[in-house]
PDB file of C-alpha atoms and ligand atoms in Angstrom:
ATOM      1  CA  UNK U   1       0.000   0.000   0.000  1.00 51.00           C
ATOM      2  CA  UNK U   2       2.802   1.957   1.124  1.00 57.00           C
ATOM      3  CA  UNK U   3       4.744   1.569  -1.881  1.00 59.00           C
ATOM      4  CA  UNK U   4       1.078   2.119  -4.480  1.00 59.00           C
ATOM      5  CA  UNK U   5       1.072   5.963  -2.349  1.00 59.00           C
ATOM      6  CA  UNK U   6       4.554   6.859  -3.228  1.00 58.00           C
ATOM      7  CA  UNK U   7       4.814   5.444  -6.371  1.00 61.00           C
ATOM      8  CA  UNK U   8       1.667   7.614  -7.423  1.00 55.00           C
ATOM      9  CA  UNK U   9       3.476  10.687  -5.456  1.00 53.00           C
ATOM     10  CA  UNK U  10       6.252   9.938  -7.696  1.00 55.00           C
ATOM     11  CA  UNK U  11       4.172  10.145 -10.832  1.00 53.00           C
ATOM     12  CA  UNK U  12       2.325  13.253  -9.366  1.00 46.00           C
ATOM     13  CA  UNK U  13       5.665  15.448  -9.152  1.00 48.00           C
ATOM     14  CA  UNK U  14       6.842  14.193 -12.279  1.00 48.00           C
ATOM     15  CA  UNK U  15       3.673  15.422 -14.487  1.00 46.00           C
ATOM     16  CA  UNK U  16       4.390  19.051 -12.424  1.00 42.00           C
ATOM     17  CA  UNK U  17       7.492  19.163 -13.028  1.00 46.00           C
ATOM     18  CA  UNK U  18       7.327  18.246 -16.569  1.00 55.00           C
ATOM     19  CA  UNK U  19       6.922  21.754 -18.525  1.00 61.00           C
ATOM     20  CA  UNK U  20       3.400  22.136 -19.760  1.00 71.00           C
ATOM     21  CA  UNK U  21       3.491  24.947 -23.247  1.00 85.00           C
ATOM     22  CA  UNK U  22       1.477  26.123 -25.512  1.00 95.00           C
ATOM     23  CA  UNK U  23       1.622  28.287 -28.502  1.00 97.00           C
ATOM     24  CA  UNK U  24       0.097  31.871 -28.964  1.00 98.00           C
ATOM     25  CA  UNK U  25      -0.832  32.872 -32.425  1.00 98.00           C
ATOM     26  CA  UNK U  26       0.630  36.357 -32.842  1.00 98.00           C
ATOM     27  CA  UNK U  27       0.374  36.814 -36.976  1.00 98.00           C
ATOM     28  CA  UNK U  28       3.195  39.417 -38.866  1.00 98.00           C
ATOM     29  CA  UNK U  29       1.368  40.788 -41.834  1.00 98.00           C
ATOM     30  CA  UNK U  30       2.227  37.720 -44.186  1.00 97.00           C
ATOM     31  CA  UNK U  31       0.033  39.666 -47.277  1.00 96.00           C
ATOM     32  CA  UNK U  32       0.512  39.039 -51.141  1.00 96.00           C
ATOM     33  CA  UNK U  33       3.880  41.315 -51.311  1.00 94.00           C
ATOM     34  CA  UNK U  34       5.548  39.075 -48.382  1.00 96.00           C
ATOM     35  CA  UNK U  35       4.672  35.919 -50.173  1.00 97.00           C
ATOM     36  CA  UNK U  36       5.650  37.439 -53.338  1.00 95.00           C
ATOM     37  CA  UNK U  37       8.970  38.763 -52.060  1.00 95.00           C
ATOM     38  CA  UNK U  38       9.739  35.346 -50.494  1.00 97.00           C
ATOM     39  CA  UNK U  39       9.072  33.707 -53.583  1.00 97.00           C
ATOM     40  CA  UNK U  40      11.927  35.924 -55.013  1.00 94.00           C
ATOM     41  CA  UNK U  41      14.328  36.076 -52.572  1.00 94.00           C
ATOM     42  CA  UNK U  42      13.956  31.909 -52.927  1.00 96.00           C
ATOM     43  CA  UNK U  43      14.977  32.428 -56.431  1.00 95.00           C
ATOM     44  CA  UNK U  44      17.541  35.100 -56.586  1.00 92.00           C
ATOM     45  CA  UNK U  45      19.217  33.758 -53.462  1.00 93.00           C
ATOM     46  CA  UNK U  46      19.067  30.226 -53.804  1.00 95.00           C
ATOM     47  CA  UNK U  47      17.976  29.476 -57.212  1.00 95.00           C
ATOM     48  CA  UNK U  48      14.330  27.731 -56.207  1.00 97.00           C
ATOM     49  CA  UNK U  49      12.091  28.517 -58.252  1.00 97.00           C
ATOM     50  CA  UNK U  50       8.333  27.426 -56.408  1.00 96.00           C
ATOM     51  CA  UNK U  51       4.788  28.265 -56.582  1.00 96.00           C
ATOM     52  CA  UNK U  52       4.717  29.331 -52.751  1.00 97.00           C
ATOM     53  CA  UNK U  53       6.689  30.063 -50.078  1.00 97.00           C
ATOM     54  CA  UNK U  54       6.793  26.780 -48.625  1.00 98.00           C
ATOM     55  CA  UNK U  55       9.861  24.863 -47.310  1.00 98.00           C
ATOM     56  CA  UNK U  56      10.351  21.443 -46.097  1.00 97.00           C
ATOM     57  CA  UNK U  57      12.160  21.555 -42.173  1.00 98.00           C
ATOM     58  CA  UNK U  58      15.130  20.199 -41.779  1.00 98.00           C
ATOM     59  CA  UNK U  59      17.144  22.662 -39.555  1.00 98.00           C
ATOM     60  CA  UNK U  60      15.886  24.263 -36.518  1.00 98.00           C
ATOM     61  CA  UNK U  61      18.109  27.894 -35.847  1.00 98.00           C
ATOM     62  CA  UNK U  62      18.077  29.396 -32.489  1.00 98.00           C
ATOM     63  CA  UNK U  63      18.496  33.444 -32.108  1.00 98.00           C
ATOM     64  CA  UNK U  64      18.569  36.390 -30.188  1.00 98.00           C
ATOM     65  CA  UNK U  65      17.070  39.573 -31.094  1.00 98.00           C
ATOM     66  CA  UNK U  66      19.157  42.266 -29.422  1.00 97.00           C
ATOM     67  CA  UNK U  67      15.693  44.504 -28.458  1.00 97.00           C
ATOM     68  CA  UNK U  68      15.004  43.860 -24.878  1.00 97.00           C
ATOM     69  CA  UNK U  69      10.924  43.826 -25.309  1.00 98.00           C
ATOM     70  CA  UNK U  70       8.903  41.872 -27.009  1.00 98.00           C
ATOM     71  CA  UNK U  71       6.763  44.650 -28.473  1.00 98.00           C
ATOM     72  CA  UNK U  72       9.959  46.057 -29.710  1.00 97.00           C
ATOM     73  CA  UNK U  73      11.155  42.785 -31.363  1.00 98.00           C
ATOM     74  CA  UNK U  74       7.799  41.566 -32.837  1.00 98.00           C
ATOM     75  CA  UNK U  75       7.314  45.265 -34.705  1.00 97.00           C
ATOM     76  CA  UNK U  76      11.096  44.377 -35.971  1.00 96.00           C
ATOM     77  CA  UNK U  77       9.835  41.325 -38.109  1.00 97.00           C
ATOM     78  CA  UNK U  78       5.954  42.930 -38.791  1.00 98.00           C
ATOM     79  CA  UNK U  79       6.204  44.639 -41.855  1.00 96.00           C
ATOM     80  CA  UNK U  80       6.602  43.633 -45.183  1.00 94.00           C
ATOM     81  CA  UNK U  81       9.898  45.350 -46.388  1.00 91.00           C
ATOM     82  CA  UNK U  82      12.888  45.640 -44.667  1.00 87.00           C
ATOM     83  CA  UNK U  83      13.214  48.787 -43.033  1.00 79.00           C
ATOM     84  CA  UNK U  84      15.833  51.672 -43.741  1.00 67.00           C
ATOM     85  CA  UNK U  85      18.146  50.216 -40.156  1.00 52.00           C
ATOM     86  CA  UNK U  86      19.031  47.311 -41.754  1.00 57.00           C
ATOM     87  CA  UNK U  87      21.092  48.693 -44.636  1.00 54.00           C
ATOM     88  CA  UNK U  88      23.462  46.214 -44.283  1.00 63.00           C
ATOM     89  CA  UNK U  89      21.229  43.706 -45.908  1.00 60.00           C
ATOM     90  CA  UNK U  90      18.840  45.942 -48.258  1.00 53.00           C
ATOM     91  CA  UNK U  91      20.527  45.856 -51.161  1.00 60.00           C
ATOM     92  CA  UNK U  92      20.631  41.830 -51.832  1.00 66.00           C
ATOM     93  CA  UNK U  93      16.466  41.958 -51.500  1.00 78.00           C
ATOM     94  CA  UNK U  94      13.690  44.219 -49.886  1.00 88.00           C
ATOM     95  CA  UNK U  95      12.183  41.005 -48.198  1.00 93.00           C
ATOM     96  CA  UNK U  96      12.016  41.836 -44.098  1.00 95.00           C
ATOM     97  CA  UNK U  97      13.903  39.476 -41.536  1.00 96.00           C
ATOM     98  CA  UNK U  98      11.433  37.472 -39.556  1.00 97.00           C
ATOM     99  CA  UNK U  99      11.455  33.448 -37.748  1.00 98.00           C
ATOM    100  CA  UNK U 100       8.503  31.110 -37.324  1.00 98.00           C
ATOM    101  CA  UNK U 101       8.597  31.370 -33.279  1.00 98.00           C
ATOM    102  CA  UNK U 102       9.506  34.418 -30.842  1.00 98.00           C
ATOM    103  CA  UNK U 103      10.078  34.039 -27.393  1.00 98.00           C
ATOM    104  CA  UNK U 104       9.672  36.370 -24.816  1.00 98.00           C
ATOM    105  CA  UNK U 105      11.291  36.728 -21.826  1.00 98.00           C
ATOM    106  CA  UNK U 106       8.561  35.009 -19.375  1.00 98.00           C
ATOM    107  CA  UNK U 107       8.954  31.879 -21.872  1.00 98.00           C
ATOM    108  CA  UNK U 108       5.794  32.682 -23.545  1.00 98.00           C
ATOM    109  CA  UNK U 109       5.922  30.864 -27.003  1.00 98.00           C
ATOM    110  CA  UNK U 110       4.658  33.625 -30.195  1.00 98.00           C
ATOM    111  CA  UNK U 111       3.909  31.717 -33.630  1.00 98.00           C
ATOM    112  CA  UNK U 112       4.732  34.894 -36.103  1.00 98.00           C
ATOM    113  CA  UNK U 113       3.846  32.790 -39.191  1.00 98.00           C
ATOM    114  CA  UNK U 114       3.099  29.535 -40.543  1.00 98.00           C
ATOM    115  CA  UNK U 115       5.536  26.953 -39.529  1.00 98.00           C
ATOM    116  CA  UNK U 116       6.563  25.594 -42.533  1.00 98.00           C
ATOM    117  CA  UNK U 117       6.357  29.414 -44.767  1.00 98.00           C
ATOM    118  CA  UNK U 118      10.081  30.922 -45.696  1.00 98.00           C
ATOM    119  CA  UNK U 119      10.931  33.223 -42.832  1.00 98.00           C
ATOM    120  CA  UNK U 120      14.055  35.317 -43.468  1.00 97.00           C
ATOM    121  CA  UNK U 121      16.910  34.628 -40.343  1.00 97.00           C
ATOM    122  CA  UNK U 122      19.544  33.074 -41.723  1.00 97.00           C
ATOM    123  CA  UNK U 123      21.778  33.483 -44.903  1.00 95.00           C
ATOM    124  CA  UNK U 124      22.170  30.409 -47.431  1.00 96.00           C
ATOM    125  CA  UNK U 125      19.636  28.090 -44.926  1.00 98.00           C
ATOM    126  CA  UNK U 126      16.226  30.221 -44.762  1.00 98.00           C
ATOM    127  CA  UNK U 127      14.662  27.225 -47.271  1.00 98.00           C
ATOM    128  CA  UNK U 128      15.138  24.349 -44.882  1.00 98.00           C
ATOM    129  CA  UNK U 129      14.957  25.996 -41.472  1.00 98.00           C
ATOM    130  CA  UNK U 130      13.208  26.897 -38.761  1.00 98.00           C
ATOM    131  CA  UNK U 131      13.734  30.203 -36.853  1.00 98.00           C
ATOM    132  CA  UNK U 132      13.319  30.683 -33.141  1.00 98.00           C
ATOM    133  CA  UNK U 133      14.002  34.236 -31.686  1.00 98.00           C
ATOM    134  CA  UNK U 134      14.541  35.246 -28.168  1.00 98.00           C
ATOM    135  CA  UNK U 135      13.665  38.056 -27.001  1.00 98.00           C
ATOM    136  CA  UNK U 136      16.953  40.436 -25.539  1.00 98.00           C
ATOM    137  CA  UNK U 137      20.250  38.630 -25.579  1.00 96.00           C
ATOM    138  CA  UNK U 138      22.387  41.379 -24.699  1.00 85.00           C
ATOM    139  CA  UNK U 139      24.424  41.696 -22.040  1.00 90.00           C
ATOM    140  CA  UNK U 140      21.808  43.912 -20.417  1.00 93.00           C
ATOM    141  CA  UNK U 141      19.147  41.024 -21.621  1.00 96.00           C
ATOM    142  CA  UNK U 142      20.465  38.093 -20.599  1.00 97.00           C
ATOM    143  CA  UNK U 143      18.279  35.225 -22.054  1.00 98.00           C
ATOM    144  CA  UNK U 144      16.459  33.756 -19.143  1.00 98.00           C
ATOM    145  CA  UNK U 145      15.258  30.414 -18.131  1.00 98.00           C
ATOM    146  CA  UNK U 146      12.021  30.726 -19.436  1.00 98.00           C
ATOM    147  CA  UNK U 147      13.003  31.416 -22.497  1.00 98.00           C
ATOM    148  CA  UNK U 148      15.512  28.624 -22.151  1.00 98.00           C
ATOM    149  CA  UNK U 149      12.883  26.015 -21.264  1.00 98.00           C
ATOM    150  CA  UNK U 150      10.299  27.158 -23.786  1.00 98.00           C
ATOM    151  CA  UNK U 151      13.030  26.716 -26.173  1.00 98.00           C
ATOM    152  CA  UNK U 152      13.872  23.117 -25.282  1.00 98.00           C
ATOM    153  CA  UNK U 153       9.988  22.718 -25.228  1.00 98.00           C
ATOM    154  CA  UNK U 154       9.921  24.131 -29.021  1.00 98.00           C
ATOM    155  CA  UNK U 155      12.517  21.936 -30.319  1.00 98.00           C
ATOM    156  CA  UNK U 156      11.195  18.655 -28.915  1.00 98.00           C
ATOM    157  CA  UNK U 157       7.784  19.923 -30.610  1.00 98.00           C
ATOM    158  CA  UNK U 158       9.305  20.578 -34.209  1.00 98.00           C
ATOM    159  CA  UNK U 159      11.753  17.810 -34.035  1.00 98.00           C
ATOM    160  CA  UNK U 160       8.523  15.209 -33.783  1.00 98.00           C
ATOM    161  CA  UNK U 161       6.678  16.647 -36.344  1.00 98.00           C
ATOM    162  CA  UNK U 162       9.286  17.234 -38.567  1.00 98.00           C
ATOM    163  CA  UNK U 163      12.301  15.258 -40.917  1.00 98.00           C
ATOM    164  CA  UNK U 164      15.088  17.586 -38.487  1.00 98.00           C
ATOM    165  CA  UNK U 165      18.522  16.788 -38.675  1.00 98.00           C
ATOM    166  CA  UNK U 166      19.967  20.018 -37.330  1.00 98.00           C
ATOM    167  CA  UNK U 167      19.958  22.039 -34.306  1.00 98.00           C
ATOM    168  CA  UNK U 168      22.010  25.297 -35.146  1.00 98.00           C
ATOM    169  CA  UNK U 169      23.084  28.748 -32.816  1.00 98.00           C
ATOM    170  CA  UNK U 170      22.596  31.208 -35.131  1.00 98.00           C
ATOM    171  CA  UNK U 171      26.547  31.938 -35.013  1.00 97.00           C
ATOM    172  CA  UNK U 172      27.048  28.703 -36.307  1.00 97.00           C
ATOM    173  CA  UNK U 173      25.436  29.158 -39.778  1.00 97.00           C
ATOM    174  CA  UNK U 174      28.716  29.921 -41.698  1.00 96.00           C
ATOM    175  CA  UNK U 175      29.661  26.346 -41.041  1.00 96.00           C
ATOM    176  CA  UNK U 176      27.760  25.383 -43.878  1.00 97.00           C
ATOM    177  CA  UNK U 177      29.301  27.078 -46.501  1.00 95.00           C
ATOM    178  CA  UNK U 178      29.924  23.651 -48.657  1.00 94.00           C
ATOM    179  CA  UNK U 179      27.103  21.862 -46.951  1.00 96.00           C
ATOM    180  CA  UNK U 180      24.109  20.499 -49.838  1.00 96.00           C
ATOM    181  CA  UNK U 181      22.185  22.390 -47.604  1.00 96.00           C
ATOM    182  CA  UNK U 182      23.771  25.891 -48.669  1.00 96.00           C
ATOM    183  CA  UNK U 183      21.999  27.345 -51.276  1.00 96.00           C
ATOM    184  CA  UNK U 184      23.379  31.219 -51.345  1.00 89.00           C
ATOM    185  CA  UNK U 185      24.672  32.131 -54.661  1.00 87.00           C
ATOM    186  CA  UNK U 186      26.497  35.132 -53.681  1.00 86.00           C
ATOM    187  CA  UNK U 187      30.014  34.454 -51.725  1.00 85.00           C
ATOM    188  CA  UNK U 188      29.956  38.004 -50.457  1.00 83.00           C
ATOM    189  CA  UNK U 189      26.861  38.083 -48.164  1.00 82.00           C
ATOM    190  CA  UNK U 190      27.456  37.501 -44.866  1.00 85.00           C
ATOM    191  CA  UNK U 191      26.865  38.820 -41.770  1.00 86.00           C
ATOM    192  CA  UNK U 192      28.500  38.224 -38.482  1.00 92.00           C
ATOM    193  CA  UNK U 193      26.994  36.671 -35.831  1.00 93.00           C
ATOM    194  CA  UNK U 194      27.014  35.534 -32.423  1.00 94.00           C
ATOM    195  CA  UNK U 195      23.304  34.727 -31.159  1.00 96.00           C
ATOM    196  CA  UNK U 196      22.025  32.961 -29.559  1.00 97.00           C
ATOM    197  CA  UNK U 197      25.215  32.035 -27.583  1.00 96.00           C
ATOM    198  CA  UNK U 198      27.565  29.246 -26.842  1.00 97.00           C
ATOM    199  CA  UNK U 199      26.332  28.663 -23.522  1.00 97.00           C
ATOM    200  CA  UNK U 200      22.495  28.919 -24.425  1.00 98.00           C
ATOM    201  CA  UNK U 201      23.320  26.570 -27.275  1.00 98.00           C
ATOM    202  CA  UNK U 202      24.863  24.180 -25.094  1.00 98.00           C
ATOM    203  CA  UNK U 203      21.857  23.626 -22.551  1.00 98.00           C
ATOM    204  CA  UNK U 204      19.512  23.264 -25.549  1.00 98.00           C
ATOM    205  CA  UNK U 205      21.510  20.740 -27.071  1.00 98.00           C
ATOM    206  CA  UNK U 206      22.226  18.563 -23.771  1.00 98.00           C
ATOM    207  CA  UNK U 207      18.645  18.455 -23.097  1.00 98.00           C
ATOM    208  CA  UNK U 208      17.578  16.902 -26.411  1.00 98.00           C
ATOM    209  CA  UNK U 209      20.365  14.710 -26.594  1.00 98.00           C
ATOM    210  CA  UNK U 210      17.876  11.956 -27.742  1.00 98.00           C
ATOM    211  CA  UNK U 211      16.845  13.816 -30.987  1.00 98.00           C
ATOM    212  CA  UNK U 212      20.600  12.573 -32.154  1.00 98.00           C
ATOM    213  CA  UNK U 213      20.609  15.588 -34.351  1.00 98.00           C
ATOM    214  CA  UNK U 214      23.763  15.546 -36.698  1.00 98.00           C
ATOM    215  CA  UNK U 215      26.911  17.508 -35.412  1.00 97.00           C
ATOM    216  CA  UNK U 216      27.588  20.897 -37.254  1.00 97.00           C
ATOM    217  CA  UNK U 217      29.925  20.664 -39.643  1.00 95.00           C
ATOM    218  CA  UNK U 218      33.936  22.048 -38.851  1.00 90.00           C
ATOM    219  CA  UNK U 219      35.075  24.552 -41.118  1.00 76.00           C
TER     220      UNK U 219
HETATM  221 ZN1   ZN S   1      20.095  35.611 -35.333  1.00 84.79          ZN
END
């Protein structure tokens, strides 16, 4: 009897403990020009030439956005066309940054757009990845353990629904140059990058272990 009790205490603590999530629909205008300009940018970039926007999973990127609110960083990926303070990028095409999944700083999951639509996070991988941004990252917005959880939460979630074979920091993308995966055409776009962080990268990836996810490639 004694034993029955416990073991169902046992069972009790581990449902609590065991991180319950859910995902909040919070739409960026994804109108007729975005699809349009994704359609594009999958062409001129990476030579695909496709009837919509859509891209088959096979990478999951994690990122920080480097604006500490989540108001701030969700009006970052809203509109359409890249806006004038990212001149770095305009001129290669007008299509505005954005990732499938924000996350702000309580943990609270945001689905921006349609999982499996082209967001634009990541040179020479956008068509087989999905993007998950973090809300802060800075020194001054450390990423917290929310966001760390919910994280770990999202990556269990897309790795069983989808074919996913990689589990990238965003810093890690240049790795790929050479990869089948890469697709950019141009040798001259890149950007540097260090988000979401080693460490950050390194609890994600020890606590889904059992996804066997293939290593990133050495340089
Ligand atoms: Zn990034």
């Amino acid at each position: 009897m004694k034993k029955t009790i416990l073991a169902l205490l046992m069972a009790c603590a581990l449902i609590s403990c065991s991180v319950q999530k859910q995902i909040v629909d919070k739409p960026i205008i994804f109108d007729g020009e975005r699809i349009a300009l994704t359609k594009e940018y999958l062409l001129q970039r990476y030579d695909l030439n496709q009837d919509s926007p859509q891209i088959e999973p096979q990478m999951i990127v994690l990122h920080w956005t480097a604006i500490p609110t989540l108001e701030g960083s969700f009006d970052a990926f809203n509109n359409t066309k890249l806006p004038n303070w990212r001149p770095d990028i305009k001129n290669v095409s007008g299509l505005n940054v954005s990732t499938q999944f924000l996350v702000d700083r309580d943990g609270t999951i945001y689905r921006l757009m349609p999982e499996t639509f082209m967001g634009r996070h990541v040179i020479g991988l956008n068509h087989c990845s999905i993007g998950i941004e973090n809300v802060g990252g800075t020194e001054q917005w450390p990423l917290t353990e929310e966001q760390l959880k919910s994280n770990i939460w999202l990556v269990n979630y897309l790795a069983k629904k989808y074919d996913i074979d990689y589990l990238i920091g965003h810093y890690e993308y240049t790795n790929f140059e050479g990869h089948p995966l890469w697709l950019e055409v141009d040798e001259g776009y890149r950007t540097k990058k260090t988000d979401p962080g080693v460490d950050f990268m390194e609890k994600v990836r020890k606590a889904t272990k059992k996804f066997n996810f293939k290593p990133v490639p050495s340089k």
